[in-house]
Amino acid sequence: MTTIIDGKALATKTKEALKQRIEDLKAKKIIPGLAVILVGENPASQIYVRGKEQDAKSLGFYFIIDRVPVSISQTELLKKVESYNKDEKIHGLLVQLPLPKHIDEEVITLAIDPQKDVDGFHPVNMGRLFMGDPLMIPCTPFGIMRMFEEYKIDLAGKEAVVIGRSNIVGKPVATLLTMANATVTVAHSRTQNLPAIAKRADILVVAIGRAHFVTKDFIKEGAVVIDVGMNRLENGKFVGDVKTEEVAQVASFITRIPGGVGPMTRAMLMEQTVIAAEQKR
Ligand code: GUN
């Protein structure tokens, strides 16, 4: 029997569990504050930011979307980041990516105060994570680890394979799995014999960004499969990196799209903003 890992339900539970912590902060006159800078009108970014707004408002956060035109200069954008870095009411700050070509994402990411970097993308936060002393953790990997915890999936000594080596998912999730005592292989688009390597995995995390890339030929009987993919097909539908229906016939646990990793990413952003507010105190 395959268990569906219900990211939507777990996200709801995660946000519910934050309510008491938010009340405790409010009793000390602290309202968690989250600012999102949205540059231009990228349709996907607008949808993501609206989701963050819904979550933040439903939790009673102080929430700002700062919409700026695509023509904003890098210097002007840096000034905005600086002003939120200094703003006492703001505990979490993120600049929605991607940014227009004339702006260097690395420069902007570096400008965010690491204490307010609720995305966990700043090199200081990446470095601290890799050294085993995390402050802010990228939200998708953080959410995936929470899923393992919730479903009591034991990681110690297990063979984990991560497909994808991005800074925001593949590398940090591999680090977190290592910290949880799994034996981790990071595979990617240039890996030879990828299906054979994936088939060794007790735990398979797929974040390669290719629609329906992973078939049941990649899966060991009873593996846990986490699909981080979000690929837009020509018909406008979103699908993951995994052929869910056929893989579910072999896997013991699997996430779906929608209702898998996505809602957990957002929930962890909320949790991390609460953590930032608590640490500020
Ligand atoms: N664009 C797509 N996902 C994300 C995210 O998690 N954070 C930011 N800042 N931009 C994104």
PDB file of C-alpha atoms and ligand atoms in Angstrom:
ATOM      1  CA  MET A   1       0.000   0.000   0.000  1.00  0.00           C
ATOM      2  CA  THR A   2       1.274   3.406  -0.925  1.00  0.00           C
ATOM      3  CA  THR A   3       0.790   6.323   1.427  1.00  0.00           C
ATOM      4  CA  ILE A   4       0.259   9.741  -0.140  1.00  0.00           C
ATOM      5  CA  ILE A   5       2.212  12.363   1.773  1.00  0.00           C
ATOM      6  CA  ASP A   6      -0.392  15.096   2.111  1.00  0.00           C
ATOM      7  CA  GLY A   7       1.543  18.372   1.976  1.00  0.00           C
ATOM      8  CA  LYS A   8      -1.600  20.454   2.059  1.00  0.00           C
ATOM      9  CA  ALA A   9      -2.869  18.906   5.284  1.00  0.00           C
ATOM     10  CA  LEU A  10       0.568  19.095   6.875  1.00  0.00           C
ATOM     11  CA  ALA A  11       0.898  22.754   5.845  1.00  0.00           C
ATOM     12  CA  THR A  12      -2.429  23.488   7.544  1.00  0.00           C
ATOM     13  CA  LYS A  13      -1.265  21.682  10.673  1.00  0.00           C
ATOM     14  CA  THR A  14       2.079  23.520  10.603  1.00  0.00           C
ATOM     15  CA  LYS A  15       0.339  26.892  10.376  1.00  0.00           C
ATOM     16  CA  GLU A  16      -2.115  25.918  13.151  1.00  0.00           C
ATOM     17  CA  ALA A  17       0.832  25.072  15.372  1.00  0.00           C
ATOM     18  CA  LEU A  18       2.236  28.567  14.789  1.00  0.00           C
ATOM     19  CA  LYS A  19      -0.833  30.301  16.169  1.00  0.00           C
ATOM     20  CA  GLN A  20       0.145  29.895  19.827  1.00  0.00           C
ATOM     21  CA  ARG A  21       3.666  31.123  19.140  1.00  0.00           C
ATOM     22  CA  ILE A  22       2.245  34.159  17.350  1.00  0.00           C
ATOM     23  CA  GLU A  23      -0.052  34.829  20.330  1.00  0.00           C
ATOM     24  CA  ASP A  24       2.933  34.621  22.669  1.00  0.00           C
ATOM     25  CA  LEU A  25       4.786  37.142  20.519  1.00  0.00           C
ATOM     26  CA  LYS A  26       1.781  39.440  20.399  1.00  0.00           C
ATOM     27  CA  ALA A  27       1.561  39.332  24.198  1.00  0.00           C
ATOM     28  CA  LYS A  28       5.037  40.857  24.079  1.00  0.00           C
ATOM     29  CA  LYS A  29       3.857  43.434  21.540  1.00  0.00           C
ATOM     30  CA  ILE A  30       5.670  41.768  18.665  1.00  0.00           C
ATOM     31  CA  ILE A  31       3.749  41.093  15.441  1.00  0.00           C
ATOM     32  CA  PRO A  32       5.673  38.898  12.986  1.00  0.00           C
ATOM     33  CA  GLY A  33       6.457  41.115  10.002  1.00  0.00           C
ATOM     34  CA  LEU A  34       7.148  39.845   6.485  1.00  0.00           C
ATOM     35  CA  ALA A  35       8.037  42.015   3.494  1.00  0.00           C
ATOM     36  CA  VAL A  36       8.089  40.697  -0.062  1.00  0.00           C
ATOM     37  CA  ILE A  37       9.591  42.773  -2.854  1.00  0.00           C
ATOM     38  CA  LEU A  38       8.063  41.865  -6.208  1.00  0.00           C
ATOM     39  CA  VAL A  39       9.826  43.284  -9.249  1.00  0.00           C
ATOM     40  CA  GLY A  40       7.786  43.478 -12.456  1.00  0.00           C
ATOM     41  CA  GLU A  41       4.808  41.376 -13.408  1.00  0.00           C
ATOM     42  CA  ASN A  42       6.031  37.825 -13.933  1.00  0.00           C
ATOM     43  CA  PRO A  43       2.768  35.800 -13.827  1.00  0.00           C
ATOM     44  CA  ALA A  44       4.203  32.861 -11.849  1.00  0.00           C
ATOM     45  CA  SER A  45       5.801  35.220  -9.311  1.00  0.00           C
ATOM     46  CA  GLN A  46       2.500  37.024  -8.857  1.00  0.00           C
ATOM     47  CA  ILE A  47       0.750  33.731  -8.078  1.00  0.00           C
ATOM     48  CA  TYR A  48       3.466  32.696  -5.598  1.00  0.00           C
ATOM     49  CA  VAL A  49       3.401  36.057  -3.859  1.00  0.00           C
ATOM     50  CA  ARG A  50      -0.387  36.007  -3.598  1.00  0.00           C
ATOM     51  CA  GLY A  51      -0.107  32.627  -1.861  1.00  0.00           C
ATOM     52  CA  LYS A  52       2.386  34.038   0.625  1.00  0.00           C
ATOM     53  CA  GLU A  53       0.073  36.980   1.240  1.00  0.00           C
ATOM     54  CA  GLN A  54      -2.868  34.676   1.974  1.00  0.00           C
ATOM     55  CA  ASP A  55      -0.850  32.632   4.443  1.00  0.00           C
ATOM     56  CA  ALA A  56       0.669  35.669   6.160  1.00  0.00           C
ATOM     57  CA  LYS A  57      -2.633  37.464   6.507  1.00  0.00           C
ATOM     58  CA  SER A  58      -4.465  34.381   7.756  1.00  0.00           C
ATOM     59  CA  LEU A  59      -1.868  34.169  10.541  1.00  0.00           C
ATOM     60  CA  GLY A  60      -2.228  37.851  11.438  1.00  0.00           C
ATOM     61  CA  PHE A  61       1.256  38.877  10.303  1.00  0.00           C
ATOM     62  CA  TYR A  62       2.193  42.416   9.451  1.00  0.00           C
ATOM     63  CA  PHE A  63       2.645  41.868   5.709  1.00  0.00           C
ATOM     64  CA  ILE A  64       3.886  44.107   2.927  1.00  0.00           C
ATOM     65  CA  ILE A  65       4.069  43.431  -0.786  1.00  0.00           C
ATOM     66  CA  ASP A  66       6.291  46.079  -2.265  1.00  0.00           C
ATOM     67  CA  ARG A  67       5.519  46.008  -6.003  1.00  0.00           C
ATOM     68  CA  VAL A  68       8.160  47.782  -8.031  1.00  0.00           C
ATOM     69  CA  PRO A  69       8.320  48.293 -11.799  1.00  0.00           C
ATOM     70  CA  VAL A  70      10.527  46.047 -13.920  1.00  0.00           C
ATOM     71  CA  SER A  71      12.527  49.155 -14.868  1.00  0.00           C
ATOM     72  CA  ILE A  72      13.821  49.673 -11.295  1.00  0.00           C
ATOM     73  CA  SER A  73      17.606  50.003 -11.190  1.00  0.00           C
ATOM     74  CA  GLN A  74      19.771  47.701  -9.111  1.00  0.00           C
ATOM     75  CA  THR A  75      20.793  50.658  -6.952  1.00  0.00           C
ATOM     76  CA  GLU A  76      17.186  51.583  -6.242  1.00  0.00           C
ATOM     77  CA  LEU A  77      16.338  47.972  -5.406  1.00  0.00           C
ATOM     78  CA  LEU A  78      19.328  47.783  -3.053  1.00  0.00           C
ATOM     79  CA  LYS A  79      18.053  50.894  -1.292  1.00  0.00           C
ATOM     80  CA  LYS A  80      14.710  49.199  -0.728  1.00  0.00           C
ATOM     81  CA  VAL A  81      16.401  46.116   0.704  1.00  0.00           C
ATOM     82  CA  GLU A  82      18.447  48.338   3.008  1.00  0.00           C
ATOM     83  CA  SER A  83      15.357  50.122   4.252  1.00  0.00           C
ATOM     84  CA  TYR A  84      13.626  46.820   5.147  1.00  0.00           C
ATOM     85  CA  ASN A  85      16.833  45.586   6.773  1.00  0.00           C
ATOM     86  CA  LYS A  86      16.565  48.553   9.114  1.00  0.00           C
ATOM     87  CA  ASP A  87      12.793  48.396   9.608  1.00  0.00           C
ATOM     88  CA  GLU A  88      12.101  47.108  13.152  1.00  0.00           C
ATOM     89  CA  LYS A  89       8.604  45.945  12.186  1.00  0.00           C
ATOM     90  CA  ILE A  90       9.997  43.593   9.528  1.00  0.00           C
ATOM     91  CA  HIS A  91      11.440  40.263  10.727  1.00  0.00           C
ATOM     92  CA  GLY A  92      11.459  38.463   7.378  1.00  0.00           C
ATOM     93  CA  LEU A  93      12.391  39.909   4.000  1.00  0.00           C
ATOM     94  CA  LEU A  94      12.476  38.295   0.603  1.00  0.00           C
ATOM     95  CA  VAL A  95      12.895  39.454  -2.957  1.00  0.00           C
ATOM     96  CA  GLN A  96      10.832  37.253  -5.238  1.00  0.00           C
ATOM     97  CA  LEU A  97      12.930  35.597  -7.943  1.00  0.00           C
ATOM     98  CA  PRO A  98      13.562  35.614 -10.866  1.00  0.00           C
ATOM     99  CA  LEU A  99      14.706  39.208 -11.268  1.00  0.00           C
ATOM    100  CA  PRO A 100      14.996  41.066 -14.580  1.00  0.00           C
ATOM    101  CA  LYS A 101      18.266  40.578 -16.447  1.00  0.00           C
ATOM    102  CA  HIS A 102      19.737  43.986 -15.583  1.00  0.00           C
ATOM    103  CA  ILE A 103      19.692  43.083 -11.875  1.00  0.00           C
ATOM    104  CA  ASP A 104      22.235  40.687 -10.373  1.00  0.00           C
ATOM    105  CA  GLU A 105      20.358  38.253  -8.114  1.00  0.00           C
ATOM    106  CA  GLU A 106      23.512  37.455  -6.198  1.00  0.00           C
ATOM    107  CA  VAL A 107      24.114  41.101  -5.313  1.00  0.00           C
ATOM    108  CA  ILE A 108      20.526  41.457  -4.091  1.00  0.00           C
ATOM    109  CA  THR A 109      20.629  38.211  -2.096  1.00  0.00           C
ATOM    110  CA  LEU A 110      23.868  39.319  -0.439  1.00  0.00           C
ATOM    111  CA  ALA A 111      22.300  42.628   0.587  1.00  0.00           C
ATOM    112  CA  ILE A 112      19.535  41.007   2.670  1.00  0.00           C
ATOM    113  CA  ASP A 113      20.282  40.866   6.398  1.00  0.00           C
ATOM    114  CA  PRO A 114      20.964  37.142   7.063  1.00  0.00           C
ATOM    115  CA  GLN A 115      18.820  37.393  10.230  1.00  0.00           C
ATOM    116  CA  LYS A 116      15.853  38.445   8.074  1.00  0.00           C
ATOM    117  CA  ASP A 117      16.619  36.108   5.160  1.00  0.00           C
ATOM    118  CA  VAL A 118      13.588  33.845   5.621  1.00  0.00           C
ATOM    119  CA  ASP A 119      14.252  32.252   2.205  1.00  0.00           C
ATOM    120  CA  GLY A 120      17.597  31.019   3.563  1.00  0.00           C
ATOM    121  CA  PHE A 121      19.342  31.964   0.298  1.00  0.00           C
ATOM    122  CA  HIS A 122      22.046  34.260   1.728  1.00  0.00           C
ATOM    123  CA  PRO A 123      25.558  32.733   1.550  1.00  0.00           C
ATOM    124  CA  VAL A 124      25.886  33.175   5.336  1.00  0.00           C
ATOM    125  CA  ASN A 125      22.791  31.027   5.840  1.00  0.00           C
ATOM    126  CA  MET A 126      23.914  28.505   3.225  1.00  0.00           C
ATOM    127  CA  GLY A 127      27.342  28.335   4.878  1.00  0.00           C
ATOM    128  CA  ARG A 128      25.899  27.913   8.352  1.00  0.00           C
ATOM    129  CA  LEU A 129      23.668  25.114   7.081  1.00  0.00           C
ATOM    130  CA  PHE A 130      26.590  23.329   5.443  1.00  0.00           C
ATOM    131  CA  MET A 131      28.556  23.652   8.698  1.00  0.00           C
ATOM    132  CA  GLY A 132      25.715  22.081  10.688  1.00  0.00           C
ATOM    133  CA  ASP A 133      24.688  25.233  12.561  1.00  0.00           C
ATOM    134  CA  PRO A 134      21.724  26.577  10.567  1.00  0.00           C
ATOM    135  CA  LEU A 135      20.032  29.913  11.214  1.00  0.00           C
ATOM    136  CA  MET A 136      17.612  30.202   8.262  1.00  0.00           C
ATOM    137  CA  ILE A 137      17.008  27.111   6.111  1.00  0.00           C
ATOM    138  CA  PRO A 138      15.700  27.241   2.520  1.00  0.00           C
ATOM    139  CA  CYS A 139      11.968  26.618   2.835  1.00  0.00           C
ATOM    140  CA  THR A 140      11.512  23.751   0.380  1.00  0.00           C
ATOM    141  CA  PRO A 141      14.212  21.521   1.941  1.00  0.00           C
ATOM    142  CA  PHE A 142      12.953  22.513   5.402  1.00  0.00           C
ATOM    143  CA  GLY A 143       9.418  21.464   4.399  1.00  0.00           C
ATOM    144  CA  ILE A 144      10.621  18.154   2.979  1.00  0.00           C
ATOM    145  CA  MET A 145      12.394  17.310   6.240  1.00  0.00           C
ATOM    146  CA  ARG A 146       9.207  18.147   8.135  1.00  0.00           C
ATOM    147  CA  MET A 147       7.341  15.666   5.922  1.00  0.00           C
ATOM    148  CA  PHE A 148       9.768  12.873   6.855  1.00  0.00           C
ATOM    149  CA  GLU A 149       9.304  13.749  10.507  1.00  0.00           C
ATOM    150  CA  GLU A 150       5.513  13.853  10.321  1.00  0.00           C
ATOM    151  CA  TYR A 151       5.252  10.505   8.531  1.00  0.00           C
ATOM    152  CA  LYS A 152       7.846   8.952  10.858  1.00  0.00           C
ATOM    153  CA  ILE A 153      10.119   8.076   7.957  1.00  0.00           C
ATOM    154  CA  ASP A 154      13.394   6.985   9.460  1.00  0.00           C
ATOM    155  CA  LEU A 155      16.417   8.389   7.631  1.00  0.00           C
ATOM    156  CA  ALA A 156      19.334   7.127   9.718  1.00  0.00           C
ATOM    157  CA  GLY A 157      21.546   4.788   7.752  1.00  0.00           C
ATOM    158  CA  LYS A 158      19.236   4.924   4.740  1.00  0.00           C
ATOM    159  CA  GLU A 159      20.368   5.340   1.173  1.00  0.00           C
ATOM    160  CA  ALA A 160      19.113   8.719  -0.098  1.00  0.00           C
ATOM    161  CA  VAL A 161      19.425   9.961  -3.655  1.00  0.00           C
ATOM    162  CA  VAL A 162      18.763  13.593  -4.556  1.00  0.00           C
ATOM    163  CA  ILE A 163      18.263  14.287  -8.259  1.00  0.00           C
ATOM    164  CA  GLY A 164      19.165  17.943  -8.860  1.00  0.00           C
ATOM    165  CA  ARG A 165      21.957  20.109  -7.456  1.00  0.00           C
ATOM    166  CA  SER A 166      20.445  23.591  -7.235  1.00  0.00           C
ATOM    167  CA  ASN A 167      21.470  25.949  -4.441  1.00  0.00           C
ATOM    168  CA  ILE A 168      17.909  26.280  -3.216  1.00  0.00           C
ATOM    169  CA  VAL A 169      16.804  22.636  -3.217  1.00  0.00           C
ATOM    170  CA  GLY A 170      19.279  19.922  -4.233  1.00  0.00           C
ATOM    171  CA  LYS A 171      22.331  21.010  -2.272  1.00  0.00           C
ATOM    172  CA  PRO A 172      20.557  22.013   0.962  1.00  0.00           C
ATOM    173  CA  VAL A 173      18.284  18.953   1.000  1.00  0.00           C
ATOM    174  CA  ALA A 174      21.356  16.739   0.540  1.00  0.00           C
ATOM    175  CA  THR A 175      22.968  18.505   3.523  1.00  0.00           C
ATOM    176  CA  LEU A 176      19.893  18.095   5.714  1.00  0.00           C
ATOM    177  CA  LEU A 177      19.615  14.407   4.805  1.00  0.00           C
ATOM    178  CA  THR A 178      23.283  13.961   5.705  1.00  0.00           C
ATOM    179  CA  MET A 179      22.690  15.700   9.037  1.00  0.00           C
ATOM    180  CA  ALA A 180      19.846  13.203   9.596  1.00  0.00           C
ATOM    181  CA  ASN A 181      22.386  10.392   9.098  1.00  0.00           C
ATOM    182  CA  ALA A 182      21.279   9.238   5.650  1.00  0.00           C
ATOM    183  CA  THR A 183      23.924   8.210   3.127  1.00  0.00           C
ATOM    184  CA  VAL A 184      23.430  10.707   0.343  1.00  0.00           C
ATOM    185  CA  THR A 185      24.165  10.692  -3.378  1.00  0.00           C
ATOM    186  CA  VAL A 186      23.549  13.837  -5.417  1.00  0.00           C
ATOM    187  CA  ALA A 187      22.698  12.996  -9.021  1.00  0.00           C
ATOM    188  CA  HIS A 188      21.985  15.496 -11.799  1.00  0.00           C
ATOM    189  CA  SER A 189      21.498  16.004 -15.513  1.00  0.00           C
ATOM    190  CA  ARG A 190      25.055  14.828 -16.279  1.00  0.00           C
ATOM    191  CA  THR A 191      24.930  11.699 -14.109  1.00  0.00           C
ATOM    192  CA  GLN A 192      25.511   8.471 -16.002  1.00  0.00           C
ATOM    193  CA  ASN A 193      23.156   5.542 -15.410  1.00  0.00           C
ATOM    194  CA  LEU A 194      20.779   7.769 -13.503  1.00  0.00           C
ATOM    195  CA  PRO A 195      17.951   5.200 -13.298  1.00  0.00           C
ATOM    196  CA  ALA A 196      20.326   2.649 -11.782  1.00  0.00           C
ATOM    197  CA  ILE A 197      21.593   5.139  -9.198  1.00  0.00           C
ATOM    198  CA  ALA A 198      18.077   6.290  -8.343  1.00  0.00           C
ATOM    199  CA  LYS A 199      17.067   2.677  -7.916  1.00  0.00           C
ATOM    200  CA  ARG A 200      19.451   2.325  -4.983  1.00  0.00           C
ATOM    201  CA  ALA A 201      17.450   4.905  -3.049  1.00  0.00           C
ATOM    202  CA  ASP A 202      15.347   4.211   0.007  1.00  0.00           C
ATOM    203  CA  ILE A 203      14.623   7.942  -0.110  1.00  0.00           C
ATOM    204  CA  LEU A 204      14.437   9.679  -3.501  1.00  0.00           C
ATOM    205  CA  VAL A 205      14.110  13.464  -3.745  1.00  0.00           C
ATOM    206  CA  VAL A 206      13.562  14.701  -7.282  1.00  0.00           C
ATOM    207  CA  ALA A 207      14.259  18.351  -8.092  1.00  0.00           C
ATOM    208  CA  ILE A 208      15.532  18.348 -11.650  1.00  0.00           C
ATOM    209  CA  GLY A 209      12.836  20.474 -13.275  1.00  0.00           C
ATOM    210  CA  ARG A 210      11.833  18.107 -16.075  1.00  0.00           C
ATOM    211  CA  ALA A 211       8.240  17.066 -16.465  1.00  0.00           C
ATOM    212  CA  HIS A 212       7.599  13.376 -15.747  1.00  0.00           C
ATOM    213  CA  PHE A 213      11.326  12.571 -15.828  1.00  0.00           C
ATOM    214  CA  VAL A 214      11.243   9.843 -13.184  1.00  0.00           C
ATOM    215  CA  THR A 215       9.417   6.655 -14.182  1.00  0.00           C
ATOM    216  CA  LYS A 216       8.917   3.459 -12.218  1.00  0.00           C
ATOM    217  CA  ASP A 217      12.159   2.117 -13.689  1.00  0.00           C
ATOM    218  CA  PHE A 218      13.975   4.533 -11.340  1.00  0.00           C
ATOM    219  CA  ILE A 219      12.313   3.223  -8.197  1.00  0.00           C
ATOM    220  CA  LYS A 220      13.274   0.564  -5.695  1.00  0.00           C
ATOM    221  CA  GLU A 221      10.319  -1.346  -4.260  1.00  0.00           C
ATOM    222  CA  GLY A 222       9.159   0.459  -1.128  1.00  0.00           C
ATOM    223  CA  ALA A 223      11.100   3.698  -1.723  1.00  0.00           C
ATOM    224  CA  VAL A 224       9.923   7.077  -0.402  1.00  0.00           C
ATOM    225  CA  VAL A 225       9.555   9.515  -3.318  1.00  0.00           C
ATOM    226  CA  ILE A 226       9.443  13.301  -2.912  1.00  0.00           C
ATOM    227  CA  ASP A 227       8.629  15.264  -6.051  1.00  0.00           C
ATOM    228  CA  VAL A 228       9.785  18.888  -5.956  1.00  0.00           C
ATOM    229  CA  GLY A 229       9.061  19.530  -9.643  1.00  0.00           C
ATOM    230  CA  MET A 230       6.664  22.180 -10.854  1.00  0.00           C
ATOM    231  CA  ASN A 231       6.662  22.105 -14.639  1.00  0.00           C
ATOM    232  CA  ARG A 232       4.178  23.985 -16.771  1.00  0.00           C
ATOM    233  CA  LEU A 233       2.986  21.995 -19.780  1.00  0.00           C
ATOM    234  CA  GLU A 234       1.871  23.634 -23.052  1.00  0.00           C
ATOM    235  CA  ASN A 235      -1.752  23.167 -22.025  1.00  0.00           C
ATOM    236  CA  GLY A 236      -1.058  25.281 -18.928  1.00  0.00           C
ATOM    237  CA  LYS A 237      -1.256  22.343 -16.524  1.00  0.00           C
ATOM    238  CA  PHE A 238       1.423  21.936 -13.844  1.00  0.00           C
ATOM    239  CA  VAL A 239       3.071  18.551 -13.400  1.00  0.00           C
ATOM    240  CA  GLY A 240       5.931  17.284 -11.299  1.00  0.00           C
ATOM    241  CA  ASP A 241       9.230  15.627 -12.192  1.00  0.00           C
ATOM    242  CA  VAL A 242       7.773  12.210 -11.349  1.00  0.00           C
ATOM    243  CA  LYS A 243       5.243  10.074 -13.214  1.00  0.00           C
ATOM    244  CA  THR A 244       3.194   9.836 -10.065  1.00  0.00           C
ATOM    245  CA  GLU A 245       0.633   7.210 -11.039  1.00  0.00           C
ATOM    246  CA  GLU A 246       3.111   4.563 -12.161  1.00  0.00           C
ATOM    247  CA  VAL A 247       5.719   5.351  -9.492  1.00  0.00           C
ATOM    248  CA  ALA A 248       3.038   5.071  -6.801  1.00  0.00           C
ATOM    249  CA  GLN A 249       2.675   1.398  -7.752  1.00  0.00           C
ATOM    250  CA  VAL A 250       6.204   0.753  -6.472  1.00  0.00           C
ATOM    251  CA  ALA A 251       6.805   3.428  -3.804  1.00  0.00           C
ATOM    252  CA  SER A 252       5.805   3.160  -0.127  1.00  0.00           C
ATOM    253  CA  PHE A 253       5.303   6.939   0.286  1.00  0.00           C
ATOM    254  CA  ILE A 254       4.878   9.564  -2.425  1.00  0.00           C
ATOM    255  CA  THR A 255       4.036  13.263  -2.751  1.00  0.00           C
ATOM    256  CA  ARG A 256       1.628  14.605  -5.353  1.00  0.00           C
ATOM    257  CA  ILE A 257       1.266  17.789  -7.356  1.00  0.00           C
ATOM    258  CA  PRO A 258      -0.628  19.839  -6.396  1.00  0.00           C
ATOM    259  CA  GLY A 259      -0.832  19.388  -2.629  1.00  0.00           C
ATOM    260  CA  GLY A 260       2.683  18.088  -2.051  1.00  0.00           C
ATOM    261  CA  VAL A 261       5.873  20.031  -1.480  1.00  0.00           C
ATOM    262  CA  GLY A 262       4.475  23.430  -2.617  1.00  0.00           C
ATOM    263  CA  PRO A 263       2.156  24.133   0.326  1.00  0.00           C
ATOM    264  CA  MET A 264       4.876  23.012   2.752  1.00  0.00           C
ATOM    265  CA  THR A 265       7.342  25.489   1.253  1.00  0.00           C
ATOM    266  CA  ARG A 266       4.920  28.294   2.026  1.00  0.00           C
ATOM    267  CA  ALA A 267       4.164  26.992   5.518  1.00  0.00           C
ATOM    268  CA  MET A 268       7.871  26.849   6.337  1.00  0.00           C
ATOM    269  CA  LEU A 269       8.273  30.429   5.147  1.00  0.00           C
ATOM    270  CA  MET A 270       5.659  31.385   7.714  1.00  0.00           C
ATOM    271  CA  GLU A 271       7.357  29.314  10.419  1.00  0.00           C
ATOM    272  CA  GLN A 272      10.708  30.828   9.611  1.00  0.00           C
ATOM    273  CA  THR A 273       9.257  34.341   9.860  1.00  0.00           C
ATOM    274  CA  VAL A 274       7.929  33.446  13.323  1.00  0.00           C
ATOM    275  CA  ILE A 275      11.374  32.089  14.241  1.00  0.00           C
ATOM    276  CA  ALA A 276      12.970  35.338  13.030  1.00  0.00           C
ATOM    277  CA  ALA A 277      10.520  37.350  15.160  1.00  0.00           C
ATOM    278  CA  GLU A 278      11.220  35.139  18.199  1.00  0.00           C
ATOM    279  CA  GLN A 279      14.972  35.479  17.775  1.00  0.00           C
ATOM    280  CA  LYS A 280      14.687  39.226  17.448  1.00  0.00           C
ATOM    281  CA  ARG A 281      13.060  39.278  20.854  1.00  0.00           C
TER     282      ARG A 281
HETATM  283  N1  GUN B   1      10.815  32.191  -6.834  1.00  0.00           N
HETATM  284  C1  GUN B   1      10.334  30.910  -6.851  1.00  0.00           C
HETATM  285  N2  GUN B   1      10.398  30.372  -5.618  1.00  0.00           N
HETATM  286  C2  GUN B   1      10.930  31.319  -4.806  1.00  0.00           C
HETATM  287  C3  GUN B   1      11.241  31.358  -3.423  1.00  0.00           C
HETATM  288  O1  GUN B   1      11.054  30.398  -2.672  1.00  0.00           O
HETATM  289  N3  GUN B   1      11.775  32.522  -2.968  1.00  0.00           N
HETATM  290  C4  GUN B   1      12.007  33.586  -3.757  1.00  0.00           C
HETATM  291  N4  GUN B   1      12.554  34.680  -3.227  1.00  0.00           N
HETATM  292  N5  GUN B   1      11.737  33.582  -5.055  1.00  0.00           N
HETATM  293  C5  GUN B   1      11.196  32.458  -5.574  1.00  0.00           C
END
